[in-house]
Amino acid sequence: MIKSLFSAAALVLALLCQPALAACLDGKPLAGVNLSGAEFAAEKLPGKVFTDYMYPDLDEMRLFQAMGMNAFRLPFLWERVQPQLFGALDQAELQRIKDSVAAASSIGVCLILDVHNYGQYRGKPIGSPEVPRAALVDLWQRLLANFKDPANVAFDLMNEPAKLPTAEWAATAQETLSALRRKGSRHLIMVPGGGWSGAHSWYAKDGAVSNADAFRFFHDPADNYMIEVHQYADANFSGTGNDCVEPARLSAIMANVALWATSTRRRLFLGEFGVPANQPCLAALSAMADAMKGNPAWGGWTYWAAGQWLGTYPFSLQPDSGGERPQMSILRKAMPSKDTQ
């Protein structure tokens, strides 16, 4: 109880003392990390907070801000924040997200709200009779009503929407973004590619449609969005292995998707990428960092992942008793230069 009072007091003091910075809207490149934890224990719904899942705190954000980061992606579960489709948001879970937003705002960084659901709700895909497309629109309109200020909040429509066809996802994303704009949203919006959002599979057909096809004519009346891709370095690009492909292969993947973005006048956001800390994988990470550095096709990135509960997870960026993780020295290469910060 005493610790929670001190934490609340520290947050209030930070809010009063820190300048308001529009980190999501200032046009500067984003560089950060996924703060993992709120998406944990998806098999336990709703689950018990700080037993099954947890949210990051202000100290954790300050830690990574001190390393040069200006953005954090916050994965959370649709089912926890909205227990019934088209129903009211759960006030306790909503408050936890609000607390995270307040913490990010107090130190002038951008917090990206990521619905980490793979294109489904309680196991049923978006577009099915059980989860109509309008359900996602409803969720985001309710979130918009609670996070109206776009200065330090960005919206990430759906993590890796692999549970529905790419063409269906692209149409759903377009409908959702358009609805948010009609409701007055001025937020930066991340629009993930279909499937697993892989940069390596951007031109691969899902049926007759690839992500390159599906998002070629995506439209935002506010022109304030990024197409989100993910890229891992193991042999099947799933982010589950401890071995990595050769750096040249990743350089080519990154160059190809950037060429698509340039030719279609899109900006890219690398929402997830990560490697274990062995030398071949650090070389792979370096190739991805080099591909983004100074390339205007890339509007930002968030590494996967950090979090106080990640333990021995090999991709973790969470500092341990030895200090910063080896991946951090590589990521600094992809940080925005001082004149763009």
Short mmCIF file of C-alpha atoms in Angstrom, two decimals:
data_model
loop_
_atom_site.label_atom_id
_atom_site.label_comp_id
_atom_site.label_asym_id
_atom_site.label_seq_id
_atom_site.Cartn_x
_atom_site.Cartn_y
_atom_site.Cartn_z
CA MET A 1 0.00 0.00 0.00
CA ILE A 2 2.79 2.44 0.97
CA LYS A 3 4.69 1.58 -2.22
CA SER A 4 1.62 2.23 -4.36
CA LEU A 5 1.09 5.62 -2.68
CA PHE A 6 4.69 6.61 -3.32
CA SER A 7 4.38 5.46 -6.97
CA ALA A 8 1.20 7.51 -7.44
CA ALA A 9 2.83 10.54 -5.86
CA ALA A 10 5.87 10.18 -8.11
CA LEU A 11 3.67 10.04 -11.18
CA VAL A 12 1.71 13.13 -10.14
CA LEU A 13 4.97 15.00 -9.49
CA ALA A 14 6.30 13.95 -12.87
CA LEU A 15 3.14 15.14 -14.58
CA LEU A 16 3.47 18.54 -12.90
CA CYS A 17 7.17 19.00 -13.54
CA GLN A 18 7.69 17.61 -17.04
CA PRO A 19 6.97 19.62 -20.21
CA ALA A 20 4.22 18.37 -22.50
CA LEU A 21 5.86 16.92 -25.60
CA ALA A 22 3.84 15.71 -28.58
CA ALA A 23 6.09 12.70 -29.16
CA CYS A 24 3.61 10.87 -31.39
CA LEU A 25 2.92 13.87 -33.61
CA ASP A 26 6.19 15.76 -33.95
CA GLY A 27 7.19 13.88 -37.09
CA LYS A 28 10.45 12.61 -35.61
CA PRO A 29 11.42 8.96 -36.12
CA LEU A 30 10.25 6.62 -33.37
CA ALA A 31 12.72 4.28 -31.69
CA GLY A 32 11.73 2.07 -28.81
CA VAL A 33 10.76 -1.29 -27.42
CA ASN A 34 7.68 -3.41 -26.76
CA LEU A 35 6.97 -3.34 -23.02
CA SER A 36 5.64 -6.85 -22.65
CA GLY A 37 3.46 -8.12 -19.82
CA ALA A 38 -0.14 -6.99 -20.24
CA GLU A 39 -0.67 -9.58 -23.00
CA PHE A 40 0.55 -12.47 -20.82
CA ALA A 41 -1.64 -15.48 -19.92
CA ALA A 42 -4.10 -15.11 -22.77
CA GLU A 43 -5.41 -18.55 -21.79
CA LYS A 44 -6.52 -17.05 -18.46
CA LEU A 45 -9.32 -14.59 -19.01
CA PRO A 46 -9.66 -12.22 -17.46
CA GLY A 47 -6.74 -13.34 -15.28
CA LYS A 48 -5.43 -11.63 -12.18
CA VAL A 49 -3.31 -8.53 -12.62
CA PHE A 50 0.23 -8.76 -11.18
CA THR A 51 -0.27 -12.52 -10.86
CA ASP A 52 -1.04 -13.59 -14.43
CA TYR A 53 -0.14 -10.37 -16.24
CA MET A 54 1.23 -6.92 -15.51
CA TYR A 55 1.65 -3.42 -16.91
CA PRO A 56 4.90 -1.43 -17.12
CA ASP A 57 5.54 1.42 -14.72
CA LEU A 58 7.09 4.86 -14.97
CA ASP A 59 10.51 3.71 -13.77
CA GLU A 60 10.71 1.15 -16.56
CA MET A 61 9.86 3.78 -19.16
CA ARG A 62 12.45 6.14 -17.71
CA LEU A 63 15.05 3.37 -17.87
CA PHE A 64 14.66 2.92 -21.61
CA GLN A 65 14.19 6.61 -22.29
CA ALA A 66 17.63 7.12 -20.72
CA MET A 67 18.98 4.71 -23.34
CA GLY A 68 17.69 7.04 -26.06
CA MET A 69 14.22 5.63 -26.74
CA ASN A 70 11.22 7.84 -27.45
CA ALA A 71 8.46 5.26 -28.03
CA PHE A 72 6.99 2.19 -26.36
CA ARG A 73 4.55 -0.33 -27.80
CA LEU A 74 2.10 -1.61 -25.18
CA PRO A 75 0.58 -5.02 -26.01
CA PHE A 76 -2.70 -5.78 -24.24
CA LEU A 77 -5.65 -8.13 -24.76
CA TRP A 78 -8.96 -7.17 -26.33
CA GLU A 79 -10.86 -9.61 -24.08
CA ARG A 80 -9.53 -7.97 -20.92
CA VAL A 81 -10.36 -4.42 -21.85
CA GLN A 82 -13.73 -5.33 -23.44
CA PRO A 83 -15.12 -8.51 -21.85
CA GLN A 84 -18.15 -8.58 -24.19
CA LEU A 85 -18.17 -7.55 -27.84
CA PHE A 86 -19.94 -4.22 -28.34
CA GLY A 87 -20.07 -3.87 -24.56
CA ALA A 88 -18.62 -1.34 -22.15
CA LEU A 89 -14.89 -1.32 -21.49
CA ASP A 90 -13.75 -2.85 -18.23
CA GLN A 91 -13.01 0.14 -16.04
CA ALA A 92 -10.22 -1.44 -14.01
CA GLU A 93 -8.33 -2.61 -17.09
CA LEU A 94 -8.98 0.68 -18.84
CA GLN A 95 -7.52 2.52 -15.86
CA ARG A 96 -4.36 0.44 -16.07
CA ILE A 97 -3.93 1.50 -19.68
CA LYS A 98 -4.67 5.10 -18.70
CA ASP A 99 -1.98 4.90 -16.03
CA SER A 100 0.52 3.71 -18.65
CA VAL A 101 -0.47 6.56 -20.95
CA ALA A 102 -0.11 9.07 -18.12
CA ALA A 103 3.36 7.73 -17.32
CA ALA A 104 4.45 8.00 -20.95
CA SER A 105 2.99 11.48 -21.30
CA SER A 106 4.74 12.65 -18.15
CA ILE A 107 8.15 12.00 -19.70
CA GLY A 108 7.26 13.04 -23.23
CA VAL A 109 7.41 9.70 -25.04
CA CYS A 110 4.95 8.08 -27.47
CA LEU A 111 2.94 5.10 -26.19
CA ILE A 112 1.55 2.84 -28.92
CA LEU A 113 -1.58 0.98 -27.82
CA ASP A 114 -1.40 -2.49 -29.40
CA VAL A 115 -4.41 -4.81 -29.42
CA HIS A 116 -2.38 -8.02 -29.26
CA ASN A 117 -4.98 -10.49 -30.54
CA TYR A 118 -3.82 -11.95 -33.89
CA GLY A 119 -7.09 -11.01 -35.58
CA GLN A 120 -9.39 -12.88 -33.24
CA TYR A 121 -11.54 -12.51 -30.13
CA ARG A 122 -12.00 -15.46 -27.78
CA GLY A 123 -10.67 -17.74 -30.52
CA LYS A 124 -13.05 -16.56 -33.25
CA PRO A 125 -11.62 -14.61 -36.21
CA ILE A 126 -12.64 -11.11 -37.13
CA GLY A 127 -15.11 -11.33 -40.01
CA SER A 128 -16.78 -14.46 -38.65
CA PRO A 129 -20.44 -14.45 -37.57
CA GLU A 130 -19.27 -14.41 -33.94
CA VAL A 131 -16.89 -11.46 -34.42
CA PRO A 132 -18.13 -9.17 -37.18
CA ARG A 133 -15.83 -6.55 -38.60
CA ALA A 134 -17.85 -3.87 -36.82
CA ALA A 135 -16.72 -5.27 -33.46
CA LEU A 136 -13.16 -4.02 -33.97
CA VAL A 137 -14.48 -0.66 -35.10
CA ASP A 138 -16.54 -0.50 -31.91
CA LEU A 139 -13.55 -1.31 -29.72
CA TRP A 140 -11.40 1.41 -31.25
CA GLN A 141 -14.16 4.01 -31.07
CA ARG A 142 -14.51 3.27 -27.36
CA LEU A 143 -10.75 3.53 -26.86
CA LEU A 144 -10.73 6.80 -28.78
CA ALA A 145 -13.35 8.21 -26.41
CA ASN A 146 -10.93 7.56 -23.53
CA PHE A 147 -7.71 8.60 -25.26
CA LYS A 148 -8.67 11.69 -27.19
CA ASP A 149 -5.33 13.49 -26.98
CA PRO A 150 -3.02 12.27 -29.77
CA ALA A 151 0.12 13.97 -28.43
CA ASN A 152 1.54 10.94 -26.63
CA VAL A 153 -0.75 8.10 -27.74
CA ALA A 154 -0.71 6.19 -31.02
CA PHE A 155 -3.09 3.41 -32.06
CA ASP A 156 -1.92 -0.01 -33.32
CA LEU A 157 -5.03 -1.59 -34.81
CA MET A 158 -4.25 -5.30 -34.37
CA ASN A 159 -1.12 -7.34 -33.76
CA GLU A 160 -0.34 -9.90 -36.49
CA PRO A 161 -3.91 -10.48 -37.78
CA ALA A 162 -3.10 -14.01 -38.99
CA LYS A 163 -6.51 -15.49 -38.15
CA LEU A 164 -8.25 -13.92 -41.15
CA PRO A 165 -7.37 -13.61 -44.84
CA THR A 166 -5.11 -10.73 -45.87
CA ALA A 167 -7.77 -9.16 -48.11
CA GLU A 168 -10.33 -9.31 -45.29
CA TRP A 169 -7.86 -7.77 -42.88
CA ALA A 170 -6.96 -4.92 -45.23
CA ALA A 171 -10.65 -4.08 -45.64
CA THR A 172 -11.18 -4.27 -41.87
CA ALA A 173 -8.19 -2.02 -41.22
CA GLN A 174 -9.44 0.50 -43.76
CA GLU A 175 -12.92 0.53 -42.24
CA THR A 176 -11.54 0.91 -38.72
CA LEU A 177 -9.17 3.75 -39.56
CA SER A 178 -11.84 5.57 -41.57
CA ALA A 179 -14.28 5.29 -38.66
CA LEU A 180 -11.70 6.71 -36.25
CA ARG A 181 -11.07 9.68 -38.54
CA ARG A 182 -14.80 10.35 -38.86
CA LYS A 183 -14.95 10.43 -35.05
CA GLY A 184 -12.26 13.11 -35.01
CA SER A 185 -9.13 11.06 -34.27
CA ARG A 186 -5.89 12.85 -35.13
CA HIS A 187 -3.74 10.03 -33.76
CA LEU A 188 -0.83 8.38 -35.46
CA ILE A 189 -2.20 4.97 -36.47
CA MET A 190 -0.16 1.83 -37.10
CA VAL A 191 -1.75 -0.41 -39.73
CA PRO A 192 -0.22 -3.91 -39.60
CA GLY A 193 0.11 -6.04 -42.68
CA GLY A 194 -2.00 -9.16 -42.89
CA GLY A 195 -0.95 -12.61 -41.75
CA TRP A 196 2.06 -12.39 -39.46
CA SER A 197 2.91 -8.95 -40.94
CA GLY A 198 6.25 -10.32 -42.12
CA ALA A 199 8.47 -8.08 -44.22
CA HIS A 200 9.96 -11.26 -45.71
CA SER A 201 6.53 -12.36 -47.01
CA TRP A 202 5.26 -8.96 -48.15
CA TYR A 203 4.83 -10.16 -51.74
CA ALA A 204 3.62 -13.67 -50.87
CA LYS A 205 0.06 -14.42 -51.97
CA ASP A 206 -2.65 -15.24 -49.46
CA GLY A 207 -5.17 -16.60 -51.92
CA ALA A 208 -4.86 -14.13 -54.78
CA VAL A 209 -3.74 -11.17 -52.64
CA SER A 210 -0.43 -10.23 -51.03
CA ASN A 211 0.19 -7.48 -48.50
CA ALA A 212 1.89 -5.56 -51.29
CA ASP A 213 -1.37 -5.74 -53.25
CA ALA A 214 -3.78 -5.25 -50.36
CA PHE A 215 -2.16 -2.10 -48.96
CA ARG A 216 -1.11 -0.45 -52.22
CA PHE A 217 -4.19 1.77 -52.22
CA PHE A 218 -4.77 2.09 -48.47
CA HIS A 219 -5.99 5.59 -47.69
CA ASP A 220 -5.95 7.83 -44.63
CA PRO A 221 -7.68 11.19 -44.99
CA ALA A 222 -5.42 12.56 -42.23
CA ASP A 223 -2.28 11.07 -43.83
CA ASN A 224 -0.98 10.15 -40.39
CA TYR A 225 -0.36 6.43 -40.40
CA MET A 226 2.37 3.84 -40.93
CA ILE A 227 2.18 0.40 -42.45
CA GLU A 228 3.49 -1.96 -39.78
CA VAL A 229 5.72 -4.92 -40.57
CA HIS A 230 7.47 -7.44 -38.31
CA GLN A 231 10.70 -9.26 -39.00
CA TYR A 232 12.55 -11.95 -37.10
CA ALA A 233 15.87 -13.50 -38.04
CA ASP A 234 15.53 -17.24 -37.43
CA ALA A 235 15.24 -19.69 -40.32
CA ASN A 236 11.42 -19.60 -40.58
CA PHE A 237 11.22 -15.93 -39.45
CA SER A 238 8.90 -16.83 -36.58
CA GLY A 239 10.93 -15.39 -33.71
CA THR A 240 11.03 -18.75 -31.94
CA GLY A 241 14.54 -19.99 -32.80
CA ASN A 242 17.98 -19.20 -31.42
CA ASP A 243 19.79 -19.45 -34.76
CA CYS A 244 19.72 -16.68 -37.35
CA VAL A 245 19.97 -16.45 -41.13
CA GLU A 246 22.83 -14.63 -42.78
CA PRO A 247 22.79 -10.81 -42.53
CA ALA A 248 22.74 -10.31 -46.30
CA ARG A 249 19.39 -12.08 -46.51
CA LEU A 250 17.86 -9.74 -43.95
CA SER A 251 19.37 -6.70 -45.66
CA ALA A 252 17.65 -7.75 -48.88
CA ILE A 253 14.31 -8.31 -47.12
CA MET A 254 14.43 -4.88 -45.52
CA ALA A 255 15.46 -3.24 -48.79
CA ASN A 256 12.65 -4.90 -50.74
CA VAL A 257 9.87 -3.82 -48.40
CA ALA A 258 11.35 -0.31 -48.21
CA LEU A 259 11.33 -0.15 -52.00
CA TRP A 260 7.61 -1.03 -51.95
CA ALA A 261 6.99 1.73 -49.41
CA THR A 262 8.90 4.28 -51.46
CA SER A 263 7.14 3.34 -54.69
CA THR A 264 3.69 3.54 -53.07
CA ARG A 265 4.50 6.60 -50.94
CA ARG A 266 4.01 4.77 -47.68
CA ARG A 267 5.92 4.92 -44.40
CA LEU A 268 6.90 1.75 -42.60
CA PHE A 269 7.00 0.91 -38.91
CA LEU A 270 8.95 -2.15 -37.73
CA GLY A 271 6.71 -3.07 -34.81
CA GLU A 272 8.53 -6.26 -33.81
CA PHE A 273 12.02 -7.59 -34.41
CA GLY A 274 14.37 -9.32 -32.03
CA VAL A 275 17.22 -11.80 -31.69
CA PRO A 276 19.07 -13.74 -29.01
CA ALA A 277 22.47 -12.43 -27.95
CA ASN A 278 24.77 -14.78 -29.88
CA GLN A 279 27.19 -13.39 -32.44
CA PRO A 280 25.47 -14.61 -35.64
CA CYS A 281 22.16 -13.19 -34.41
CA LEU A 282 23.69 -9.89 -33.35
CA ALA A 283 25.09 -9.63 -36.88
CA ALA A 284 21.57 -10.23 -38.20
CA LEU A 285 20.19 -7.55 -35.90
CA SER A 286 22.90 -5.18 -37.09
CA ALA A 287 21.83 -5.77 -40.69
CA MET A 288 18.26 -4.77 -39.87
CA ALA A 289 19.38 -1.72 -37.90
CA ASP A 290 21.65 -0.61 -40.76
CA ALA A 291 18.80 -1.02 -43.25
CA MET A 292 16.60 1.42 -41.33
CA LYS A 293 19.18 4.01 -40.34
CA GLY A 294 18.70 7.14 -42.42
CA ASN A 295 16.17 5.54 -44.79
CA PRO A 296 13.09 7.81 -45.00
CA ALA A 297 10.87 4.82 -45.81
CA TRP A 298 11.15 3.81 -42.15
CA GLY A 299 9.19 5.95 -39.72
CA GLY A 300 10.24 4.02 -36.65
CA TRP A 301 10.63 0.75 -34.80
CA THR A 302 10.02 -1.03 -31.51
CA TYR A 303 12.21 -3.99 -30.59
CA TRP A 304 10.65 -7.18 -29.20
CA ALA A 305 10.84 -7.07 -26.23
CA ALA A 306 11.45 -5.80 -22.71
CA GLY A 307 9.54 -6.41 -19.52
CA GLN A 308 10.09 -7.15 -15.87
CA TRP A 309 8.64 -10.66 -16.19
CA LEU A 310 10.62 -11.85 -19.22
CA GLY A 311 13.19 -13.65 -17.10
CA THR A 312 15.61 -15.64 -19.25
CA TYR A 313 13.78 -14.96 -22.54
CA PRO A 314 16.69 -14.84 -25.02
CA PHE A 315 15.44 -11.80 -26.97
CA SER A 316 14.92 -9.71 -23.82
CA LEU A 317 16.27 -6.18 -23.72
CA GLN A 318 15.55 -5.89 -20.00
CA PRO A 319 18.82 -5.03 -18.19
CA ASP A 320 20.03 -7.66 -15.75
CA SER A 321 22.72 -7.85 -13.09
CA GLY A 322 25.31 -7.45 -15.84
CA GLY A 323 23.79 -4.21 -17.08
CA GLU A 324 22.51 -3.56 -20.59
CA ARG A 325 21.89 -6.50 -22.89
CA PRO A 326 24.21 -6.93 -25.90
CA GLN A 327 21.34 -6.17 -28.31
CA MET A 328 21.20 -2.61 -27.02
CA SER A 329 24.57 -1.63 -28.46
CA ILE A 330 23.31 -2.74 -31.89
CA LEU A 331 20.01 -0.89 -31.55
CA ARG A 332 21.80 2.36 -30.88
CA LYS A 333 22.91 2.25 -34.51
CA ALA A 334 19.28 2.60 -35.58
CA MET A 335 18.50 5.47 -33.19
CA PRO A 336 17.52 8.77 -34.81
CA SER A 337 20.42 11.16 -35.17
CA LYS A 338 20.59 14.07 -32.75
CA ASP A 339 19.40 16.57 -35.33
CA THR A 340 16.13 14.63 -35.78
CA GLN A 341 15.40 14.13 -32.08
#
